[in-house]
Each structure stands twice: as structure tokens, then as C-alpha cells.
Amino acid sequence: MAVIAAWENQGCKSRALSCIMKEIFSHVSTYTIDLHLKYVPSCLNEADAPSRLTNTADSMLSEESWLLVESLYGPHSVDLMSLDSNVMKSSTGVPLKHFTPWPTPCSAGVNLFSQNLRSEQNPYVYPPFVLVFPVLSLLREQGISCTIIVPEMRPLPIWWPILKYYSVESVCLGMKGDKGVVKTPSKRGFILDKGADIIIDWQAINDRTADLDERMISSSDYKRKNSLFETFLCFLEKSPKKPSLATCGPNDGMFQCSCPNRLASATVEGIINQLVNLFDDKGLGRTWCDVERKGNPAVSPVIKEYLKLVQVEQAKAHILPKQAKPIFLTKIRSISAFISRELQKDGSKLKEKFVLYRDQAWFKLQYFAGDRASDLSIVVAQEVKFLKDGSGFVFQHTFGKTLRGKKGRSNSFVIKRCDDNVVCPVKGLLDFVQFAHSCNVDLTKGYLFRVVSESGRVLEKPVSYSVVYERLRYYLSTLGIYEGETPHSFRSGCTVTMALSDSASNVDEVMNHVGWFGKASAEYYGRVNTLIDSEIVASNLAASVSQAENIELQYREKADFSGLKRVF
């Protein structure tokens, strides 16, 4: 492109390129040539492709290495494998006679393996590593003495014994990691190999490791595991036999203690899994041998049998797992209307108004997103973006309860405007951000939903689950409609609404919107199976009463084989 521009403009800023243009112009003028230049993209110029490729197999010795080779084994008369661009030069600076892989202007021959080398005086060759063995075979076949450059590999290659057998003398040009031994091809020509010139900042590494250790120790997972470990060690200490972690078995422990014995079976299973991981972390594996009484006692058959007995016991007692009571749009509308009335009152402080706007935006958003309260609390401004048509927002979670940096895991969902402004999540969020801006609170960076101090200062800290729970209970209790709802009720209400309103045609769509990675959670919280049974199956079964006689007749004719005669 630069050449074309220089030709068309009759010159350029580069003096060297302008001189070349003058020579070309003089030539075309002398021979009356009508020259027109046209740019051809590389993808359309297949013939030019090889000239644009760089290959480390075309490496050459550096000037320092070549001087050493020449002083020990030179002068050399021919470079057996090279290009016009990387051929070695004599002491006078003249390129050596050389053989190339394809025809070039200065080539003395094409393809080394088709040449007769017996007349050559003192050849030199730096072959690509994959061609060392064929080159050695050629030299041995023609009985040629030659200076050859090869790498010392580990494990030793098949040609190494042949090389050692025929070699008279050798010298090491450089060790692994040395720089300046060879020159490698690049788009800027042949440049010195930088080798292993790496500066390691051990202090920075140690500081980073210490920072990660501190984060790990302060994480909730680590604290929970450590608390369980200390509690379990205390439990073993109080046991009659006082076993250690390495010697305890599935039958060790106290059988008359103050521990609760009516935990939900799912809780019992969760504690067992935590103990399995605890023993595994201490090097006891994930298996148990009853014969040797070694391994991980938490996975022993008797523990699994105990868990089954607890599950059966609770099933017989007709104990059902508790689920969050769904909260629906009727209550969202009531809360939103109440907050709007509070905002219109005179004398409200900015602190109180900020909390009211925040709560209103939160409740609307959590309902339509079906998001976890813990995940919504850590939403930052850069996660929220406008849709192109301005009809709503898109949220992109990369961290949360089930998002821990695992590859390919994220939760993206879209929130759109509603016709009813009272419950519209987009309007609620925009009103909140606009009010914050009027109070000189910048929500364009950091957490979106923040706590307010007693003095009325908005802190750079996210609201917690407990704060949201208390605010929700306050609004519902004040309105006299509190029925035990929690922040998780928004998630359940959103899922049930999607199932009953045909907002989602299948469970997969519910999972994608809410951010579940397993169908079990979607079916459990959304009561999908129960709703389908109530709406379709149960209704059809009730309507089948009028066909009772016909159904029984069809069964006897087509499915009841007890009255048929035997063939033999």
C-alpha cells in the first residue's frame, strides 16, 4: 500500500522509498512502459504466500557463533542448506556458495539431496532438526567431511550414535537458555534469539502467594471447613475411645449426647458429604475398607445404611421438605404502591428516600429476574447494559453462589419494560439511579445496591441478605400481608409465574433465565410437575368419568389376557 501511494503521489516522506520510485520512473520512461500499480490482498495472491511465511527451521547462526565455527573448522566453501537471505558469509563478507530448497537468483543448486558433494572442499550445514538424520545418511553415503550444526536433545534421538561414531571433534556453541547463539526469522528480518532472558520477581510472586493465602483463609468456605474440622475433633475427643482422625471408624462416637437427632434427611446427607471431604482433605481418600478398618469412614456402608434409614423414617412420618412461599405480583404491586406513597410524604430525609428507591428497584428486579438475593446484592454497574432498542436491560453475572470462575459458566438474563409502571423493573431501576445521581451518589462504578450508614452516608458495600429480608418483612408486615415470605420467595414466585403464564415453553428456558444449571432445581422450585398434573392430567382424569364403561370394555378386549384359552 505504501509503494502504491508513493507511486501515485510521485513521492513520499521516506527518502529511501522516494529514491526507489525515481529509479523505477527512470526505467519506465527509458523503455516507454505504461506502469499501473494495483493492490492485491494476500488472500488473493496465492503465489506470494510462501514469501510471507516465517519458519524457525530457517534459523541461522549468529555472527559470534559463525566466527567461532569458522576459526575452528574453516574456511568453509559451501553452505549446503540455506536461503539467499540466511546464507553464511566468508571472512571477506562474500556469501558462500549454497543450495536452496527452490530456485532463487543466487542458488548454486536446488535440493541438497540431489547434489553430488564429492567435489566440495569444506562444506558446512545447519539443517532443520527433522532433517538431521537424512543429512547424516547423505554425508555418510558420499563419504564427505562436513561441519554440521545439531542440537543436543533429551531423550537422545536415533541419529545421535551415528553422529558420535563419525565425528572427529565438537564444540558447544551454547547451552539451553543461552541467548545470542542463533538468529531466527521474523517479519523484520533475522533477529537474535532472546533465549531465556527472563527476570523473575520472586518478591512479587511471594507477595501474590501471601495475598492468595490470606484470601483463602478469610473465605467463608475455608472458615466453614475449619469450623467443622475443629468441631469434629472435639467430638472425637469426647468419645469413649478417644480415636484420632486417622484411626476413627464408622462406629466411633457418643450415642447419648445433646446433638439433635431429628435433622432433615437432606441436612444429614449434607453433613456426611462434608465429613467425606474433610477426611479426603486429610489424605484418607474416598474409600473405606471394613477388613483393615482403614480409609474414609464417612463413606462406609454402615453410614450409607444409616442415611437410608433416616430418609425412610422421615418419609413414614409424612415429613415434607419446606419450600419458600412464592411471592407474586399482587404483593409486589402493594409494596411498590406503599413505597411510592412514602416517597411523596413531606419531610422525608434523603437517607430514607435513598433506601425506599433502592428497595423498590430491588423487589421489582428480583421478581422479574428470579435471581438469588446473594447474587443480586453483588451486581456491579458494568454488568448492566441497555438493549439496543432501549426496551430493557441485560445482566451478565460472572460471579455468584454457583459461579466461581468455572470455565464457560455465567448467567445472563434480560429484563424488559412492563406496561404497568407500578411494577416495571426497568422504571424502578432507572428511578433509583436517577435519584442517586441527584444526591451526588455515583452508581456507574461499583456495587449497584449499597447500604447506608447511620449518618446517612452511602457506603461502597453491597446490601446483605439479612438487610433485604428485614426490609421485605417490614413492608409486608406494615401492609398486613406477611405470610412468612423471604427474599427467596421472589425466585420461587418468578418460576411459578413462568410455568403458569406460558412465559417459558419448557424447563430449559426457565433454567436459562433464572440461572440454574440443573433441571432438578427448576422443577423443585417451580413445582412444574405439580402444576402440569393439576392443570392437564388431573382435569382430563376428572373428565374421564363419562367414559368409564367404554374404558373398562377396551381394557378387557385389548389388555386383559387372563381369560384367553391356551394354545397347547
PDB file of C-alpha atoms in Angstrom, residues 34-236:
ATOM      1  CA  ASP A  34       2.931   2.228 -19.131  1.00  0.00           C
ATOM      2  CA  LEU A  35       3.018   1.067 -15.484  1.00  0.00           C
ATOM      3  CA  HIS A  36      -0.116   0.839 -13.341  1.00  0.00           C
ATOM      4  CA  LEU A  37       0.051  -0.486  -9.769  1.00  0.00           C
ATOM      5  CA  LYS A  38      -2.817  -2.291  -8.101  1.00  0.00           C
ATOM      6  CA  TYR A  39      -3.072  -3.658  -4.578  1.00  0.00           C
ATOM      7  CA  VAL A  40      -3.784  -7.401  -4.396  1.00  0.00           C
ATOM      8  CA  PRO A  41      -4.780  -8.750  -0.947  1.00  0.00           C
ATOM      9  CA  SER A  42      -2.710 -11.666   0.353  1.00  0.00           C
ATOM     10  CA  CYS A  43      -5.738 -13.975   0.304  1.00  0.00           C
ATOM     11  CA  LEU A  44      -5.966 -13.458  -3.487  1.00  0.00           C
ATOM     12  CA  ASN A  45      -2.231 -13.706  -4.110  1.00  0.00           C
ATOM     13  CA  GLU A  46      -1.532 -17.391  -3.504  1.00  0.00           C
ATOM     14  CA  ALA A  47       1.795 -17.317  -5.336  1.00  0.00           C
ATOM     15  CA  ASP A  48       3.143 -14.753  -2.866  1.00  0.00           C
ATOM     16  CA  ALA A  49       2.120 -16.713   0.249  1.00  0.00           C
ATOM     17  CA  PRO A  50       5.403 -18.654   0.755  1.00  0.00           C
ATOM     18  CA  SER A  51       7.404 -15.432   0.830  1.00  0.00           C
ATOM     19  CA  ARG A  52       5.318 -14.176   3.744  1.00  0.00           C
ATOM     20  CA  LEU A  53       5.823 -17.237   5.948  1.00  0.00           C
ATOM     21  CA  THR A  54       8.457 -17.404   8.669  1.00  0.00           C
ATOM     22  CA  ASN A  55       9.744 -20.727   9.939  1.00  0.00           C
ATOM     23  CA  THR A  56      12.152 -21.384  12.803  1.00  0.00           C
ATOM     24  CA  ALA A  57      13.652 -24.127  10.626  1.00  0.00           C
ATOM     25  CA  ASP A  58      15.241 -21.279   8.614  1.00  0.00           C
ATOM     26  CA  SER A  59      17.277 -20.114  11.625  1.00  0.00           C
ATOM     27  CA  MET A  60      20.946 -19.275  11.125  1.00  0.00           C
ATOM     28  CA  LEU A  61      23.984 -18.926  13.376  1.00  0.00           C
ATOM     29  CA  SER A  62      24.649 -15.519  14.859  1.00  0.00           C
ATOM     30  CA  GLU A  63      27.765 -13.628  13.761  1.00  0.00           C
ATOM     31  CA  GLU A  64      29.518 -14.549  17.008  1.00  0.00           C
ATOM     32  CA  SER A  65      28.734 -18.268  16.658  1.00  0.00           C
ATOM     33  CA  TRP A  66      29.724 -18.287  12.968  1.00  0.00           C
ATOM     34  CA  LEU A  67      33.081 -16.641  13.713  1.00  0.00           C
ATOM     35  CA  LEU A  68      33.798 -19.374  16.265  1.00  0.00           C
ATOM     36  CA  VAL A  69      32.897 -22.136  13.775  1.00  0.00           C
ATOM     37  CA  GLU A  70      34.974 -20.505  11.019  1.00  0.00           C
ATOM     38  CA  SER A  71      38.000 -20.072  13.283  1.00  0.00           C
ATOM     39  CA  LEU A  72      37.923 -23.718  14.394  1.00  0.00           C
ATOM     40  CA  TYR A  73      36.877 -25.581  11.240  1.00  0.00           C
ATOM     41  CA  GLY A  74      37.011 -23.065   8.362  1.00  0.00           C
ATOM     42  CA  PRO A  75      37.279 -21.630   5.916  1.00  0.00           C
ATOM     43  CA  HIS A  76      34.130 -23.226   4.526  1.00  0.00           C
ATOM     44  CA  SER A  77      33.416 -23.374   0.825  1.00  0.00           C
ATOM     45  CA  VAL A  78      29.700 -24.130   0.633  1.00  0.00           C
ATOM     46  CA  ASP A  79      26.530 -23.803   2.744  1.00  0.00           C
ATOM     47  CA  LEU A  80      24.624 -26.999   1.988  1.00  0.00           C
ATOM     48  CA  MET A  81      21.182 -25.897   3.234  1.00  0.00           C
ATOM     49  CA  SER A  82      20.201 -22.231   3.246  1.00  0.00           C
ATOM     50  CA  LEU A  83      18.246 -19.464   1.574  1.00  0.00           C
ATOM     51  CA  ASP A  84      19.625 -16.430  -0.205  1.00  0.00           C
ATOM     52  CA  SER A  85      18.626 -14.467   2.906  1.00  0.00           C
ATOM     53  CA  ASN A  86      20.342 -16.612   5.562  1.00  0.00           C
ATOM     54  CA  VAL A  87      23.425 -17.949   3.769  1.00  0.00           C
ATOM     55  CA  MET A  88      26.631 -17.716   5.780  1.00  0.00           C
ATOM     56  CA  LYS A  89      29.418 -15.406   4.571  1.00  0.00           C
ATOM     57  CA  SER A  90      33.159 -15.805   4.208  1.00  0.00           C
ATOM     58  CA  SER A  91      35.678 -13.763   6.188  1.00  0.00           C
ATOM     59  CA  THR A  92      35.619 -11.195   3.379  1.00  0.00           C
ATOM     60  CA  GLY A  93      31.832 -10.794   3.617  1.00  0.00           C
ATOM     61  CA  VAL A  94      31.037 -12.706   0.419  1.00  0.00           C
ATOM     62  CA  PRO A  95      28.044 -15.106   0.629  1.00  0.00           C
ATOM     63  CA  LEU A  96      29.097 -18.757   0.371  1.00  0.00           C
ATOM     64  CA  LYS A  97      28.052 -20.966  -2.471  1.00  0.00           C
ATOM     65  CA  HIS A  98      24.778 -22.540  -1.284  1.00  0.00           C
ATOM     66  CA  PHE A  99      21.986 -24.959  -2.143  1.00  0.00           C
ATOM     67  CA  THR A 100      18.366 -23.873  -1.650  1.00  0.00           C
ATOM     68  CA  PRO A 101      15.038 -25.738  -1.371  1.00  0.00           C
ATOM     69  CA  TRP A 102      13.709 -23.973  -4.503  1.00  0.00           C
ATOM     70  CA  PRO A 103      15.207 -21.903  -7.348  1.00  0.00           C
ATOM     71  CA  THR A 104      16.471 -18.479  -6.257  1.00  0.00           C
ATOM     72  CA  PRO A 105      18.717 -15.909  -8.003  1.00  0.00           C
ATOM     73  CA  CYS A 106      21.883 -16.790  -6.057  1.00  0.00           C
ATOM     74  CA  SER A 107      21.313 -20.530  -5.669  1.00  0.00           C
ATOM     75  CA  ALA A 108      24.035 -22.959  -6.792  1.00  0.00           C
ATOM     76  CA  GLY A 109      21.549 -25.815  -6.910  1.00  0.00           C
ATOM     77  CA  VAL A 110      18.138 -26.921  -5.744  1.00  0.00           C
ATOM     78  CA  ASN A 111      17.623 -29.669  -3.147  1.00  0.00           C
ATOM     79  CA  LEU A 112      20.720 -30.848  -1.284  1.00  0.00           C
ATOM     80  CA  PHE A 113      19.706 -34.497  -1.621  1.00  0.00           C
ATOM     81  CA  SER A 114      20.017 -34.345  -5.421  1.00  0.00           C
ATOM     82  CA  GLN A 115      23.558 -32.902  -5.356  1.00  0.00           C
ATOM     83  CA  ASN A 116      26.965 -34.581  -5.807  1.00  0.00           C
ATOM     84  CA  LEU A 117      29.082 -33.238  -2.956  1.00  0.00           C
ATOM     85  CA  ARG A 118      32.303 -35.160  -3.595  1.00  0.00           C
ATOM     86  CA  SER A 119      33.932 -32.175  -5.317  1.00  0.00           C
ATOM     87  CA  GLU A 120      33.199 -29.783  -2.437  1.00  0.00           C
ATOM     88  CA  GLN A 121      36.227 -28.827  -0.309  1.00  0.00           C
ATOM     89  CA  ASN A 122      34.862 -27.990   3.153  1.00  0.00           C
ATOM     90  CA  PRO A 123      31.051 -27.989   3.377  1.00  0.00           C
ATOM     91  CA  TYR A 124      29.000 -26.503   6.219  1.00  0.00           C
ATOM     92  CA  VAL A 125      25.378 -27.324   7.025  1.00  0.00           C
ATOM     93  CA  TYR A 126      22.833 -26.208   9.628  1.00  0.00           C
ATOM     94  CA  PRO A 127      19.892 -28.494   8.792  1.00  0.00           C
ATOM     95  CA  PRO A 128      16.371 -28.295  10.207  1.00  0.00           C
ATOM     96  CA  PHE A 129      16.270 -30.655  13.175  1.00  0.00           C
ATOM     97  CA  VAL A 130      13.830 -33.028  11.463  1.00  0.00           C
ATOM     98  CA  LEU A 131      16.316 -33.477   8.573  1.00  0.00           C
ATOM     99  CA  VAL A 132      19.442 -34.210  10.632  1.00  0.00           C
ATOM    100  CA  PHE A 133      19.198 -37.967  10.124  1.00  0.00           C
ATOM    101  CA  PRO A 134      18.701 -37.764   6.294  1.00  0.00           C
ATOM    102  CA  VAL A 135      21.610 -35.296   6.031  1.00  0.00           C
ATOM    103  CA  LEU A 136      23.903 -37.594   8.052  1.00  0.00           C
ATOM    104  CA  SER A 137      22.898 -40.506   5.828  1.00  0.00           C
ATOM    105  CA  LEU A 138      23.725 -38.449   2.697  1.00  0.00           C
ATOM    106  CA  LEU A 139      27.138 -37.406   4.041  1.00  0.00           C
ATOM    107  CA  ARG A 140      27.970 -40.977   5.049  1.00  0.00           C
ATOM    108  CA  GLU A 141      26.841 -42.305   1.660  1.00  0.00           C
ATOM    109  CA  GLN A 142      29.033 -39.850  -0.293  1.00  0.00           C
ATOM    110  CA  GLY A 143      31.942 -40.016   2.183  1.00  0.00           C
ATOM    111  CA  ILE A 144      32.025 -36.266   2.787  1.00  0.00           C
ATOM    112  CA  SER A 145      33.695 -34.486   5.722  1.00  0.00           C
ATOM    113  CA  CYS A 146      31.434 -31.661   6.845  1.00  0.00           C
ATOM    114  CA  THR A 147      30.817 -29.193   9.671  1.00  0.00           C
ATOM    115  CA  ILE A 148      27.268 -29.817  10.899  1.00  0.00           C
ATOM    116  CA  ILE A 149      25.265 -27.883  13.490  1.00  0.00           C
ATOM    117  CA  VAL A 150      22.916 -30.071  15.577  1.00  0.00           C
ATOM    118  CA  PRO A 151      21.034 -29.767  18.886  1.00  0.00           C
ATOM    119  CA  GLU A 152      21.693 -31.985  21.898  1.00  0.00           C
ATOM    120  CA  MET A 153      18.264 -33.400  22.677  1.00  0.00           C
ATOM    121  CA  ARG A 154      16.839 -35.389  25.577  1.00  0.00           C
ATOM    122  CA  PRO A 155      15.971 -38.183  25.126  1.00  0.00           C
ATOM    123  CA  LEU A 156      18.767 -38.772  22.636  1.00  0.00           C
ATOM    124  CA  PRO A 157      17.489 -39.049  19.040  1.00  0.00           C
ATOM    125  CA  ILE A 158      18.096 -42.085  16.841  1.00  0.00           C
ATOM    126  CA  TRP A 159      20.842 -40.343  14.838  1.00  0.00           C
ATOM    127  CA  TRP A 160      22.965 -39.462  17.891  1.00  0.00           C
ATOM    128  CA  PRO A 161      25.070 -42.711  17.904  1.00  0.00           C
ATOM    129  CA  ILE A 162      25.825 -42.277  14.177  1.00  0.00           C
ATOM    130  CA  LEU A 163      26.918 -38.682  14.743  1.00  0.00           C
ATOM    131  CA  LYS A 164      29.183 -39.613  17.668  1.00  0.00           C
ATOM    132  CA  TYR A 165      30.713 -42.508  15.721  1.00  0.00           C
ATOM    133  CA  TYR A 166      31.744 -40.396  12.716  1.00  0.00           C
ATOM    134  CA  SER A 167      32.558 -37.112  14.481  1.00  0.00           C
ATOM    135  CA  VAL A 168      36.216 -36.116  14.866  1.00  0.00           C
ATOM    136  CA  GLU A 169      35.774 -33.031  17.026  1.00  0.00           C
ATOM    137  CA  SER A 170      32.936 -30.987  18.504  1.00  0.00           C
ATOM    138  CA  VAL A 171      32.360 -27.733  20.323  1.00  0.00           C
ATOM    139  CA  CYS A 172      29.381 -26.410  22.296  1.00  0.00           C
ATOM    140  CA  LEU A 173      28.067 -23.175  20.822  1.00  0.00           C
ATOM    141  CA  GLY A 174      25.594 -22.583  23.628  1.00  0.00           C
ATOM    142  CA  MET A 175      23.660 -24.216  26.453  1.00  0.00           C
ATOM    143  CA  LYS A 176      19.893 -24.410  26.770  1.00  0.00           C
ATOM    144  CA  GLY A 177      18.612 -20.944  27.597  1.00  0.00           C
ATOM    145  CA  ASP A 178      21.669 -19.082  26.287  1.00  0.00           C
ATOM    146  CA  LYS A 179      20.891 -16.076  24.127  1.00  0.00           C
ATOM    147  CA  GLY A 180      22.623 -14.768  21.038  1.00  0.00           C
ATOM    148  CA  VAL A 181      23.601 -18.199  19.677  1.00  0.00           C
ATOM    149  CA  VAL A 182      21.267 -18.213  16.674  1.00  0.00           C
ATOM    150  CA  LYS A 183      19.219 -15.727  14.676  1.00  0.00           C
ATOM    151  CA  THR A 184      15.586 -16.559  13.951  1.00  0.00           C
ATOM    152  CA  PRO A 185      13.484 -15.311  11.019  1.00  0.00           C
ATOM    153  CA  SER A 186      10.852 -12.645  11.588  1.00  0.00           C
ATOM    154  CA  LYS A 187       8.983 -10.060   9.556  1.00  0.00           C
ATOM    155  CA  ARG A 188      11.790  -7.658  10.464  1.00  0.00           C
ATOM    156  CA  GLY A 189      14.461  -9.991   9.109  1.00  0.00           C
ATOM    157  CA  PHE A 190      16.723 -12.341  11.058  1.00  0.00           C
ATOM    158  CA  ILE A 191      16.991 -11.299  14.691  1.00  0.00           C
ATOM    159  CA  LEU A 192      18.980 -12.632  17.617  1.00  0.00           C
ATOM    160  CA  ASP A 193      17.199 -15.258  19.673  1.00  0.00           C
ATOM    161  CA  LYS A 194      16.479 -13.703  23.051  1.00  0.00           C
ATOM    162  CA  GLY A 195      16.702 -17.097  24.713  1.00  0.00           C
ATOM    163  CA  ALA A 196      15.743 -17.359  28.346  1.00  0.00           C
ATOM    164  CA  ASP A 197      16.414 -13.777  29.339  1.00  0.00           C
ATOM    165  CA  ILE A 198      13.620 -13.838  31.897  1.00  0.00           C
ATOM    166  CA  ILE A 199      13.668 -11.711  35.012  1.00  0.00           C
ATOM    167  CA  ILE A 200      11.820 -13.417  37.854  1.00  0.00           C
ATOM    168  CA  ASP A 201      10.479 -11.107  40.526  1.00  0.00           C
ATOM    169  CA  TRP A 202      10.427 -13.509  43.463  1.00  0.00           C
ATOM    170  CA  GLN A 203       9.222 -10.815  45.832  1.00  0.00           C
ATOM    171  CA  ALA A 204       6.166 -10.173  43.639  1.00  0.00           C
ATOM    172  CA  ILE A 205       5.477 -13.914  43.479  1.00  0.00           C
ATOM    173  CA  ASN A 206       5.763 -14.247  47.262  1.00  0.00           C
ATOM    174  CA  ASP A 207       3.511 -11.230  47.793  1.00  0.00           C
ATOM    175  CA  ARG A 208       0.912 -12.645  45.405  1.00  0.00           C
ATOM    176  CA  THR A 209       1.047 -16.057  47.117  1.00  0.00           C
ATOM    177  CA  ALA A 210       0.651 -14.440  50.525  1.00  0.00           C
ATOM    178  CA  ASP A 211      -2.329 -12.445  49.234  1.00  0.00           C
ATOM    179  CA  LEU A 212      -3.995 -15.602  47.886  1.00  0.00           C
ATOM    180  CA  ASP A 213      -3.333 -17.420  51.184  1.00  0.00           C
ATOM    181  CA  GLU A 214      -4.931 -14.564  53.093  1.00  0.00           C
ATOM    182  CA  ARG A 215      -7.973 -14.614  50.807  1.00  0.00           C
ATOM    183  CA  MET A 216      -8.292 -18.369  51.183  1.00  0.00           C
ATOM    184  CA  ILE A 217      -8.127 -18.203  54.985  1.00  0.00           C
ATOM    185  CA  SER A 218     -10.687 -15.388  55.119  1.00  0.00           C
ATOM    186  CA  SER A 219     -13.120 -17.066  52.689  1.00  0.00           C
ATOM    187  CA  SER A 220     -16.410 -18.408  54.009  1.00  0.00           C
ATOM    188  CA  ASP A 221     -15.716 -21.884  52.585  1.00  0.00           C
ATOM    189  CA  TYR A 222     -12.416 -22.150  54.440  1.00  0.00           C
ATOM    190  CA  LYS A 223     -13.961 -20.901  57.689  1.00  0.00           C
ATOM    191  CA  ARG A 224     -16.826 -23.376  57.374  1.00  0.00           C
ATOM    192  CA  LYS A 225     -14.478 -26.299  56.715  1.00  0.00           C
ATOM    193  CA  ASN A 226     -12.177 -25.261  59.552  1.00  0.00           C
ATOM    194  CA  SER A 227     -15.110 -24.907  61.943  1.00  0.00           C
ATOM    195  CA  LEU A 228     -16.371 -28.375  61.012  1.00  0.00           C
ATOM    196  CA  PHE A 229     -12.871 -29.805  61.473  1.00  0.00           C
ATOM    197  CA  GLU A 230     -12.481 -28.305  64.951  1.00  0.00           C
ATOM    198  CA  THR A 231     -15.999 -29.390  65.964  1.00  0.00           C
ATOM    199  CA  PHE A 232     -15.353 -32.929  64.745  1.00  0.00           C
ATOM    200  CA  LEU A 233     -12.022 -33.146  66.603  1.00  0.00           C
ATOM    201  CA  CYS A 234     -13.826 -32.029  69.772  1.00  0.00           C
ATOM    202  CA  PHE A 235     -16.457 -34.704  69.127  1.00  0.00           C
ATOM    203  CA  LEU A 236     -13.769 -37.392  68.810  1.00  0.00           C
TER     204      LEU A 236
END
